Tab-separated table of C-alpha atoms and ligand atoms in Angstrom:
chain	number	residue	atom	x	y	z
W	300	UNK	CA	2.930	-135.080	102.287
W	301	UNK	CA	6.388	-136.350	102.938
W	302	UNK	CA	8.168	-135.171	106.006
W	303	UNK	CA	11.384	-135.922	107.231
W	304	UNK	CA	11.571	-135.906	111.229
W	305	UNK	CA	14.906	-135.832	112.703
W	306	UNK	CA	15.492	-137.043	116.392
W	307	UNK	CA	11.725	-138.331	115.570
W	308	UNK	CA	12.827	-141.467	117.841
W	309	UNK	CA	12.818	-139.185	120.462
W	310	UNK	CA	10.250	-138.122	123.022
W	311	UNK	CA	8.404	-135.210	121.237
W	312	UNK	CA	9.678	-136.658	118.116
W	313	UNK	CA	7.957	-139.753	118.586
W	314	UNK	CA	4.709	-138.734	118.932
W	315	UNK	CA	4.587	-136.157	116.565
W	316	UNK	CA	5.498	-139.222	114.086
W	317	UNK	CA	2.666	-141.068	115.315
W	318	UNK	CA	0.464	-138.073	115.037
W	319	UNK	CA	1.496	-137.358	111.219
W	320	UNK	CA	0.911	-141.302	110.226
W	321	UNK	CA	-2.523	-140.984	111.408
W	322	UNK	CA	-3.084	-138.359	109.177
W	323	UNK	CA	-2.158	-139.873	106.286
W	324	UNK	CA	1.444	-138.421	105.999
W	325	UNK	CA	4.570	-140.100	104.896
W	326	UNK	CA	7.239	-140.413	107.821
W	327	UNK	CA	10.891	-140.113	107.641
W	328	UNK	CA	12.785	-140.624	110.913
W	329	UNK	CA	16.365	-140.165	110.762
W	330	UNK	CA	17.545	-140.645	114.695
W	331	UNK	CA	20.921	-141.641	116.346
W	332	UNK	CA	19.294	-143.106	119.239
W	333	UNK	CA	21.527	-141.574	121.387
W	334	UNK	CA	19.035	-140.361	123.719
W	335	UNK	CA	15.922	-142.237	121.791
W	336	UNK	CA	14.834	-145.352	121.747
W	337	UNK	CA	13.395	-147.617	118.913
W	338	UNK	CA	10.604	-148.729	121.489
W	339	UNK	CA	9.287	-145.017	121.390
W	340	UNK	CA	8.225	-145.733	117.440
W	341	UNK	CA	7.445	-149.709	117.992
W	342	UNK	CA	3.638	-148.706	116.804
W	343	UNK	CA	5.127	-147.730	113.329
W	344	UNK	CA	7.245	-149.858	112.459
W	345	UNK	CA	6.300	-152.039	109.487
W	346	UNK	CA	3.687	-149.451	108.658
W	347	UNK	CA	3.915	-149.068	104.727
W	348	UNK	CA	3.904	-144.902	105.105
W	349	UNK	CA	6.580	-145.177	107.746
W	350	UNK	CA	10.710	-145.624	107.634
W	351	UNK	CA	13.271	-145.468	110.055
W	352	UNK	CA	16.954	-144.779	109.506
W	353	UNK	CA	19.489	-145.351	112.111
W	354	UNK	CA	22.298	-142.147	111.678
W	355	UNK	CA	23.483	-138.921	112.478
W	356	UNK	CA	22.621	-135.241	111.603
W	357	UNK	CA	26.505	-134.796	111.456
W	358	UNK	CA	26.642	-137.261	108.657
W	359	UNK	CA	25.970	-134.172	106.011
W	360	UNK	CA	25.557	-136.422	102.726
W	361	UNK	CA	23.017	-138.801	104.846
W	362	UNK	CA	20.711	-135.456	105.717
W	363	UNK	CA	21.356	-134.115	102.289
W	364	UNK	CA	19.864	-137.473	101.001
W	365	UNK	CA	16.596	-137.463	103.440
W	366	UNK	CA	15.767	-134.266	102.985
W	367	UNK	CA	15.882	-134.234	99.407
W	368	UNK	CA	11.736	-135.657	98.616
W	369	UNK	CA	10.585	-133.900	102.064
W	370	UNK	CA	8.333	-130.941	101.927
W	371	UNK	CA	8.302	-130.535	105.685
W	372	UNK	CA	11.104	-131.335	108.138
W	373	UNK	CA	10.990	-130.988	111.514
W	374	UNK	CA	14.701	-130.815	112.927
W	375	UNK	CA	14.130	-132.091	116.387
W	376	UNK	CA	17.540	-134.033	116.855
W	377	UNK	CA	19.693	-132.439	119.178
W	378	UNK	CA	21.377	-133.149	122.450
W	379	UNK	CA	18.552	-132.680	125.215
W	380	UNK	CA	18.926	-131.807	128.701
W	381	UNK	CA	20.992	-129.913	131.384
W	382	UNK	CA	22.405	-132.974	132.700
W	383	UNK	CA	23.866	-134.170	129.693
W	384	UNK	CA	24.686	-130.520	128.346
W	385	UNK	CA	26.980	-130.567	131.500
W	386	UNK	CA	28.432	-133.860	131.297
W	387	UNK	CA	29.634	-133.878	127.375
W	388	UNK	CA	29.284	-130.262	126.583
W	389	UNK	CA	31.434	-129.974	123.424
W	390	UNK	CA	29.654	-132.738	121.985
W	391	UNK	CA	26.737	-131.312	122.519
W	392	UNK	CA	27.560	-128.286	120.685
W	393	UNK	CA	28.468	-129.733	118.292
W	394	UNK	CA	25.455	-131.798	117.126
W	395	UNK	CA	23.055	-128.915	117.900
W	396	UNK	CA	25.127	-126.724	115.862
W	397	UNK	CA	26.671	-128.507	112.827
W	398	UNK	CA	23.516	-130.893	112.845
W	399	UNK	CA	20.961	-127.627	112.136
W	400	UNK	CA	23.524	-126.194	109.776
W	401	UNK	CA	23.495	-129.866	108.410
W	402	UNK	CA	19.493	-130.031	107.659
W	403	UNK	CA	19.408	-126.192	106.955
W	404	UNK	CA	22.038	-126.511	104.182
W	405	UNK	CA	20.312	-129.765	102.969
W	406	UNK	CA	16.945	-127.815	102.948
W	407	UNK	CA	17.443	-124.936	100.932
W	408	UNK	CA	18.124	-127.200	98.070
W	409	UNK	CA	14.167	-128.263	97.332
W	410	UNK	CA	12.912	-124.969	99.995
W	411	UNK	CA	11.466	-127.325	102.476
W	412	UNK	CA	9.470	-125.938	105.023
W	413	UNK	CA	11.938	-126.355	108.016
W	414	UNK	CA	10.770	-126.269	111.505
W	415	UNK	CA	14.160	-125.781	113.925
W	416	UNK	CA	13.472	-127.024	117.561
W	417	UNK	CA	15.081	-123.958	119.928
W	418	UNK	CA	14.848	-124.076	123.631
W	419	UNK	CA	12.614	-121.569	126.409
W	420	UNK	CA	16.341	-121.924	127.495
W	421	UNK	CA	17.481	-118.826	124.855
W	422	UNK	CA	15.983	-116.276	127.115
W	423	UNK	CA	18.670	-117.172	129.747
W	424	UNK	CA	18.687	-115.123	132.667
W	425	UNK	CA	15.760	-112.559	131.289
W	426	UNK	CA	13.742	-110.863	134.116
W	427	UNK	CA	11.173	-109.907	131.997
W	428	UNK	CA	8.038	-112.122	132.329
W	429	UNK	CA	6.097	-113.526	130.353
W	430	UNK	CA	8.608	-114.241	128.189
W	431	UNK	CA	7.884	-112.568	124.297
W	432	UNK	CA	9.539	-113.971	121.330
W	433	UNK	CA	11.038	-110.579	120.169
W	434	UNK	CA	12.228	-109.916	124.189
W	435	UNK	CA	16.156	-109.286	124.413
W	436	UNK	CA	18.015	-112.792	125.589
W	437	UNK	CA	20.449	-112.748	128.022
W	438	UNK	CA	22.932	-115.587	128.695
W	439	UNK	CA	25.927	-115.363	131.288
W	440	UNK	CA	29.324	-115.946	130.865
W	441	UNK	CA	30.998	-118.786	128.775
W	442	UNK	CA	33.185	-119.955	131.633
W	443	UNK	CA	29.650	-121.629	132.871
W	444	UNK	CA	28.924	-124.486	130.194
W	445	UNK	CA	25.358	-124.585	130.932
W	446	UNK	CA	24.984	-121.693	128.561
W	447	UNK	CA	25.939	-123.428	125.499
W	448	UNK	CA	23.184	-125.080	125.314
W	449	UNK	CA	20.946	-121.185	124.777
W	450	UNK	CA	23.924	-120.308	123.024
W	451	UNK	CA	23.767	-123.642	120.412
W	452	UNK	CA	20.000	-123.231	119.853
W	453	UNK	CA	20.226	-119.723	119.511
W	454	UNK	CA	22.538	-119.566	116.537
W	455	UNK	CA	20.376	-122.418	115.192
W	456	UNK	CA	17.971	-119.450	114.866
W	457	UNK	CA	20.257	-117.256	113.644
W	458	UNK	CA	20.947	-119.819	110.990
W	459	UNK	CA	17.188	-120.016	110.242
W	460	UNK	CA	15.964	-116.638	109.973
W	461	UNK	CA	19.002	-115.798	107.751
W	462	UNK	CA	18.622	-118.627	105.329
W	463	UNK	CA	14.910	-117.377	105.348
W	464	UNK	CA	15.579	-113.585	104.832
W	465	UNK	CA	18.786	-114.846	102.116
W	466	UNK	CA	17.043	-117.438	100.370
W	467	UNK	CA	13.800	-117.642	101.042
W	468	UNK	CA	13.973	-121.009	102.778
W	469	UNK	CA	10.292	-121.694	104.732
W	470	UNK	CA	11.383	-121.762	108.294
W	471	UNK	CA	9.466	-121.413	111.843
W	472	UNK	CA	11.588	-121.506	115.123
W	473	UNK	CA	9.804	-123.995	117.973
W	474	UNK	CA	11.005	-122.054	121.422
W	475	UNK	CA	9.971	-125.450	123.103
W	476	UNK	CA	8.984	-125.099	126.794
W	477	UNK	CA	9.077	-127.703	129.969
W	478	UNK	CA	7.645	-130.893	127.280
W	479	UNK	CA	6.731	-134.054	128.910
W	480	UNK	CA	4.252	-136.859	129.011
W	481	UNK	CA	4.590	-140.853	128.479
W	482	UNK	CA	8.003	-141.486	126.919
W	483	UNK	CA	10.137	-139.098	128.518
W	484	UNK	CA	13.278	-140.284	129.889
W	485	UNK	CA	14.622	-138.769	133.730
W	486	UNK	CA	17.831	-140.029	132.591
W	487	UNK	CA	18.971	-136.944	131.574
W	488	UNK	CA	17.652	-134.547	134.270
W	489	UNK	CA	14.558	-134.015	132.948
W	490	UNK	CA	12.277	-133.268	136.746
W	491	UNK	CA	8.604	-134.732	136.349
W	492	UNK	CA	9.560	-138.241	135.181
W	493	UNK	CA	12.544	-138.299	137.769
W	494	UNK	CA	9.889	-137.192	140.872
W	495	UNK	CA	7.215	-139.741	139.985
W	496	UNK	CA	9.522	-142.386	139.366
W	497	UNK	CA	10.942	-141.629	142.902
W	498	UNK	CA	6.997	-140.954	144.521
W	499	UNK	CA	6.277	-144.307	142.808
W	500	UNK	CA	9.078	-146.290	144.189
W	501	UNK	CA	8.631	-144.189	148.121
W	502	UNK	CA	11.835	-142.669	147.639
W	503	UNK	CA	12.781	-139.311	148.283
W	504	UNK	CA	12.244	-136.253	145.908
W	505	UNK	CA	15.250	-134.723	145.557
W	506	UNK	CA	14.183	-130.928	144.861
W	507	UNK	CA	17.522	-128.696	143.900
W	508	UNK	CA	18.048	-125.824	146.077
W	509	UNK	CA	14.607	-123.920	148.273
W	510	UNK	CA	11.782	-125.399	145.682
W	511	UNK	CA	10.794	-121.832	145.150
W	512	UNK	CA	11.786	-121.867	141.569
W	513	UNK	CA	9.092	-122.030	139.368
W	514	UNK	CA	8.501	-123.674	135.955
W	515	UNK	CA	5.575	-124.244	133.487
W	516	UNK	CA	4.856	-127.864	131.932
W	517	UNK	CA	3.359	-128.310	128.626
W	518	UNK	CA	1.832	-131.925	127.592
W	519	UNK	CA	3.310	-133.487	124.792
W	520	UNK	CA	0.075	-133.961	122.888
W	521	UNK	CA	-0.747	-130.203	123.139
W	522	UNK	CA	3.011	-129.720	121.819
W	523	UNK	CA	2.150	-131.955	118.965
W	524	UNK	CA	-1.280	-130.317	118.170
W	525	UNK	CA	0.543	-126.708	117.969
W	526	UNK	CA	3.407	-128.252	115.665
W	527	UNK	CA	0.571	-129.847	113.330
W	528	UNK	CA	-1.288	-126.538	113.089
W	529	UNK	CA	1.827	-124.527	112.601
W	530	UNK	CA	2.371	-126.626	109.548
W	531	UNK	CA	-0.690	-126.000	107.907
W	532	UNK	CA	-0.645	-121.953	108.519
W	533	UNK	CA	1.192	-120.149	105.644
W	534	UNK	CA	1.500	-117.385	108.483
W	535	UNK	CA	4.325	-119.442	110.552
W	536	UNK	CA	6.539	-119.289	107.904
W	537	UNK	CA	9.588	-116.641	109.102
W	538	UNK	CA	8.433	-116.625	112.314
W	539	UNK	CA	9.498	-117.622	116.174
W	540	UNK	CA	6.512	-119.405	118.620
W	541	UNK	CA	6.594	-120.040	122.090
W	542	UNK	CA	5.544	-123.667	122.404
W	543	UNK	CA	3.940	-124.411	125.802
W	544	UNK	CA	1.890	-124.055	128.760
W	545	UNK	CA	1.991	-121.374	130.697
W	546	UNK	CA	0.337	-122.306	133.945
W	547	UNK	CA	3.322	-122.122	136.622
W	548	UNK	CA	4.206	-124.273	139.548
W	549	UNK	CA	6.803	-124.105	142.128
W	550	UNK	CA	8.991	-126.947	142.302
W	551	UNK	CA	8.322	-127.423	145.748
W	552	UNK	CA	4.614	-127.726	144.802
W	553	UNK	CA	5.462	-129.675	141.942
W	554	UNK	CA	6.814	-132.406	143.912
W	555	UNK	CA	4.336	-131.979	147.077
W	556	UNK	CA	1.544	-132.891	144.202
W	557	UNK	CA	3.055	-135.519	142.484
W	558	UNK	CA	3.269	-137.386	145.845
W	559	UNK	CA	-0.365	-136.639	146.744
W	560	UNK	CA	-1.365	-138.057	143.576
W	561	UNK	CA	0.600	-140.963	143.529
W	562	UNK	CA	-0.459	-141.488	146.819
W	563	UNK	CA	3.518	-141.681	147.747
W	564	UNK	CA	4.853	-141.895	151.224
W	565	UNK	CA	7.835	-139.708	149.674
W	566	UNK	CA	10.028	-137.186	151.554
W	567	UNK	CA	11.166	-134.245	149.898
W	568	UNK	CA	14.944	-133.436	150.277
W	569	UNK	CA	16.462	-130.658	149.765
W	570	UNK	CA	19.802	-130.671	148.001
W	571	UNK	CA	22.022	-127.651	147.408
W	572	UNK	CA	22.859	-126.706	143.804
W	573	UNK	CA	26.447	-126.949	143.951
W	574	UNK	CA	26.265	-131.029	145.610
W	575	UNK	CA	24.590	-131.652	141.729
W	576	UNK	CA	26.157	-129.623	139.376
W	577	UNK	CA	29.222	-127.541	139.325
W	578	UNK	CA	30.164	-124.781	141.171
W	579	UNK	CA	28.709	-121.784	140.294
W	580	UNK	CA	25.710	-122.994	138.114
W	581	UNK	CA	23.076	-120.478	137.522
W	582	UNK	CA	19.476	-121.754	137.870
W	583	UNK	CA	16.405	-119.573	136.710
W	584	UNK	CA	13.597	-118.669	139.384
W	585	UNK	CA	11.034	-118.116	136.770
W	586	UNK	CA	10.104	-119.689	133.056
W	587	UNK	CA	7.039	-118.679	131.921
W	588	UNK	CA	6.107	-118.179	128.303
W	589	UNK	CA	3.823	-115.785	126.436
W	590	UNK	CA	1.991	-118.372	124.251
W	591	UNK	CA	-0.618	-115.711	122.843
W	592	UNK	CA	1.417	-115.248	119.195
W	593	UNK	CA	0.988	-119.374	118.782
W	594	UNK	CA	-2.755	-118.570	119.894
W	595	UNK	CA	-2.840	-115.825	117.566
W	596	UNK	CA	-1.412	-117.967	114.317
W	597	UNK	CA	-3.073	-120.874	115.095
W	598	UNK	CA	-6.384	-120.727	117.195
W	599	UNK	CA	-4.884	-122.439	120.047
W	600	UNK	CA	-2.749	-122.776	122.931
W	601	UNK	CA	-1.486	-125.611	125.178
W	602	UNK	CA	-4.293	-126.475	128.339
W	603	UNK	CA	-3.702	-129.417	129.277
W	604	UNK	CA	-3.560	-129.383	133.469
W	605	UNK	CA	-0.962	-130.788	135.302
W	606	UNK	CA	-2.538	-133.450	137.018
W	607	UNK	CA	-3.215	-135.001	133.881
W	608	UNK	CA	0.536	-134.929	132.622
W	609	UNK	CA	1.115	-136.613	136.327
W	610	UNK	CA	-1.352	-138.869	135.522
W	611	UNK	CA	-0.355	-139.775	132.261
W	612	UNK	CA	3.322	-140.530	133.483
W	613	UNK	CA	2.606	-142.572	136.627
W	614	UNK	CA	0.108	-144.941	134.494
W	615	UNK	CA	3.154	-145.093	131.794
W	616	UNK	CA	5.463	-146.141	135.036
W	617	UNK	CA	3.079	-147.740	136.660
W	618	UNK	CA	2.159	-150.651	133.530
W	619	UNK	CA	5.701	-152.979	133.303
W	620	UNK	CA	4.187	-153.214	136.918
W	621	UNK	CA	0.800	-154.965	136.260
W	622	UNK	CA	1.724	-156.104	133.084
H	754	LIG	P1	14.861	-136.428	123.084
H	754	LIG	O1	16.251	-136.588	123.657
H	754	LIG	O2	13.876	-137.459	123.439
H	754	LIG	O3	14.927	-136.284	121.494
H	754	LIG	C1	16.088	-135.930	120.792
H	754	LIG	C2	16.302	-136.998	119.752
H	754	LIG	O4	17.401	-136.625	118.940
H	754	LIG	C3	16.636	-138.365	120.359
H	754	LIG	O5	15.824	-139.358	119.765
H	754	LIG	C4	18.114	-138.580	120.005
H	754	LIG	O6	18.446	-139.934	119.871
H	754	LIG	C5	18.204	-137.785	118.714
H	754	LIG	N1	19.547	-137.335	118.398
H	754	LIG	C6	20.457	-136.762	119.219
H	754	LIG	N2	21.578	-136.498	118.554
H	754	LIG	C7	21.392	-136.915	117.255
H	754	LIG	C8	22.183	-136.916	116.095
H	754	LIG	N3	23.431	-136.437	116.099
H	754	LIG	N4	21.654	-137.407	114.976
H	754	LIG	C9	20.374	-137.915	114.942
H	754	LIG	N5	19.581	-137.949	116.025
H	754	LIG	C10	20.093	-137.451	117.165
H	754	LIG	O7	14.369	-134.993	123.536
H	754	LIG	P2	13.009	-134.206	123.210
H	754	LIG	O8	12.548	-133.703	124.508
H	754	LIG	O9	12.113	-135.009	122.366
H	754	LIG	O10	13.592	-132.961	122.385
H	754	LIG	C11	13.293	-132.725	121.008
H	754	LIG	C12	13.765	-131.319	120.653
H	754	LIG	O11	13.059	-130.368	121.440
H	754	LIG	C13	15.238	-131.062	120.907
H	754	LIG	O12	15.758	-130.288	119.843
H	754	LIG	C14	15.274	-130.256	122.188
H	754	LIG	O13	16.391	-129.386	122.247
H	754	LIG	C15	13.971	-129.494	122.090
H	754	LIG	N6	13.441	-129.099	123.407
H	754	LIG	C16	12.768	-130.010	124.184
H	754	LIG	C17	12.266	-129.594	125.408
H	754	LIG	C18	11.503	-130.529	126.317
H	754	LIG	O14	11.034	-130.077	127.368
H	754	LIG	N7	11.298	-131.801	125.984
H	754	LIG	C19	12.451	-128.280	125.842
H	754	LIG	C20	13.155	-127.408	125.036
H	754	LIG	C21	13.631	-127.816	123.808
């Protein structure tokens, strides 16, 4: 099959290319490298099922061209990350809004089956727990920018289902949980690369307000299995998943075991929210998905622990190192 992956020179992107050679699949990646990196696909390139194009979502005529031979594309480009949502937060809008409206529009020309990337983000400030993908979503006010990032991948949605219930077009919404593994950047906020990179060097954790906020972490290759399997299940099609794990962890505890199994001589500091981000920012205690629709559709759900994501990372870190 040919599939177009955009952002696929990403972190989740880049693996799920990897994934999709090795089953025999022909790979598009159409990436900006704005936040990805040509190292991420260095095992593919030159491989005769594989081609990269350096460009933009925004660039309308570009997506319109890629998308045209795909029968699957996974729309992963988008700007990624609270950090970077605060720092350039028009731009960001932007190319998570007019870059989806970009593939969708492209996509409805040959009815490819379109999987949008969405965020655990879109439930916002939701008390209700676990998290179901037909629950209410509640965002706060637009004078805080963080929001625009739920609010961007949220009309993304919008944009799917209606092309979907208008036209027809094959679409499945990815409500992508905490993702990480080898490859993910801590440039851009992202916690479980930035802690080991700190236990690794001794350096202090830097934990944002008490700790007592909890998240869940789902490994990339269990992300990448439940993508592949949504793609072969006619049942996805029209439909919103939940993609991660949901065992929690505070962050306190997060970072209290990523020393112990680094075997760091780390500190963790507490720093208050408004010494990192602006005045005002809202953070969420709680994150935790109900993953039992993907189980239901597919046959299985993201298990991979913790301490092998931890692991994983630190061995990634560790090998420049020993190298
Ligand atoms: P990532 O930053 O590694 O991947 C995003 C990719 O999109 C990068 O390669 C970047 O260069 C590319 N990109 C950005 N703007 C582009 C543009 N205008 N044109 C073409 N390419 C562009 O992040 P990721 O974690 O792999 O995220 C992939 C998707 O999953 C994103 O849509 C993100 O919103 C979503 N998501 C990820 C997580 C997570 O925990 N990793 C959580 C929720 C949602």
């Amino acid at each position: 099959m040919h599939i177009l992956i955009t952002g696929g020179a990403g972190f989740i992107g880049s693996h799920l290319s990897e994934r999709l050679i090795r089953e025999g699949h022909t790979i598009t990646v159409l990436d900006d490298l704005s936040t990805g990196q040509l190292s991420n696909i260095s095992s593919l390139s030159g491989h005769p099922s594989f081609n990269f194009v350096e460009g933009s979502v925004l660039d309308r005529a570009l997506v319109a061209e890629l998308v045209q031979p795909a029968e699957v594309v996974f729309h992963l480009a988008a700007a990624v990350g609270v950090k970077l949502i605060m720092d350039e937060p028009s731009r960001s809008m932007l190319t998570n809004v007019a870059g989806t409206e970009n593939v969708l529009d492209a996509a409805l020309q040959n009815k490819a089956h379109t999987f949008v990337a969405s965020t655990s983000e879109v439930y916002g400030k939701s008390a209700k727990f676990p998290f179901q993908e037909d629950d209410d979503l509640t965002i706060g006010s637009t004078k805080n920018l963080r929001w625009s990032y739920a609010c961007a991948k949220t009309l993304d949605e919008f944009l799917a289902l209606a092309h979907a219930r208008e036209s027809g077009l094959p679409v499945t919404v990815l409500r992508f949980f905490n993702t990480t593994g080898p490859r993910q950047t801590g440039r851009y906020g992202m916690v479980i690369p930035n802690f080991i990179k700190a236990a690794l060097d001794n350096a202090p954790l830097i934990v944002h307000g008490t700790g007592d906020q909890s998240r869940c972490f789902g490994h990339v290759s269990d992300v990448v299995e439940a993508l592949c399997r949504l793609m072969k299940t006619p049942d996805a099609r029209g439909e919103v998943f939940n993609i991660g794990n949901d065992q929690e962890i505070s962050i306190r505890a997060l970072a209290e075991q990523i020393i112990s199994a680094v075997g760091s001589s780390s500190e963790i500091q507490h720093v208050p929210y408004d010494q990192v981000y602006p005045v005002g920012f809202e953070d969420m205690q709680r994150r935790l998905p109900d993953v039992s629709k993907l189980e239901r559709v597919t046959g299985f759900r993201p298990t991979v622990p913790l301490s092998q994501i931890i692991d994983d990372i630190s061995d990634e870190m560790r090998l420049p190192l020993t190298a």
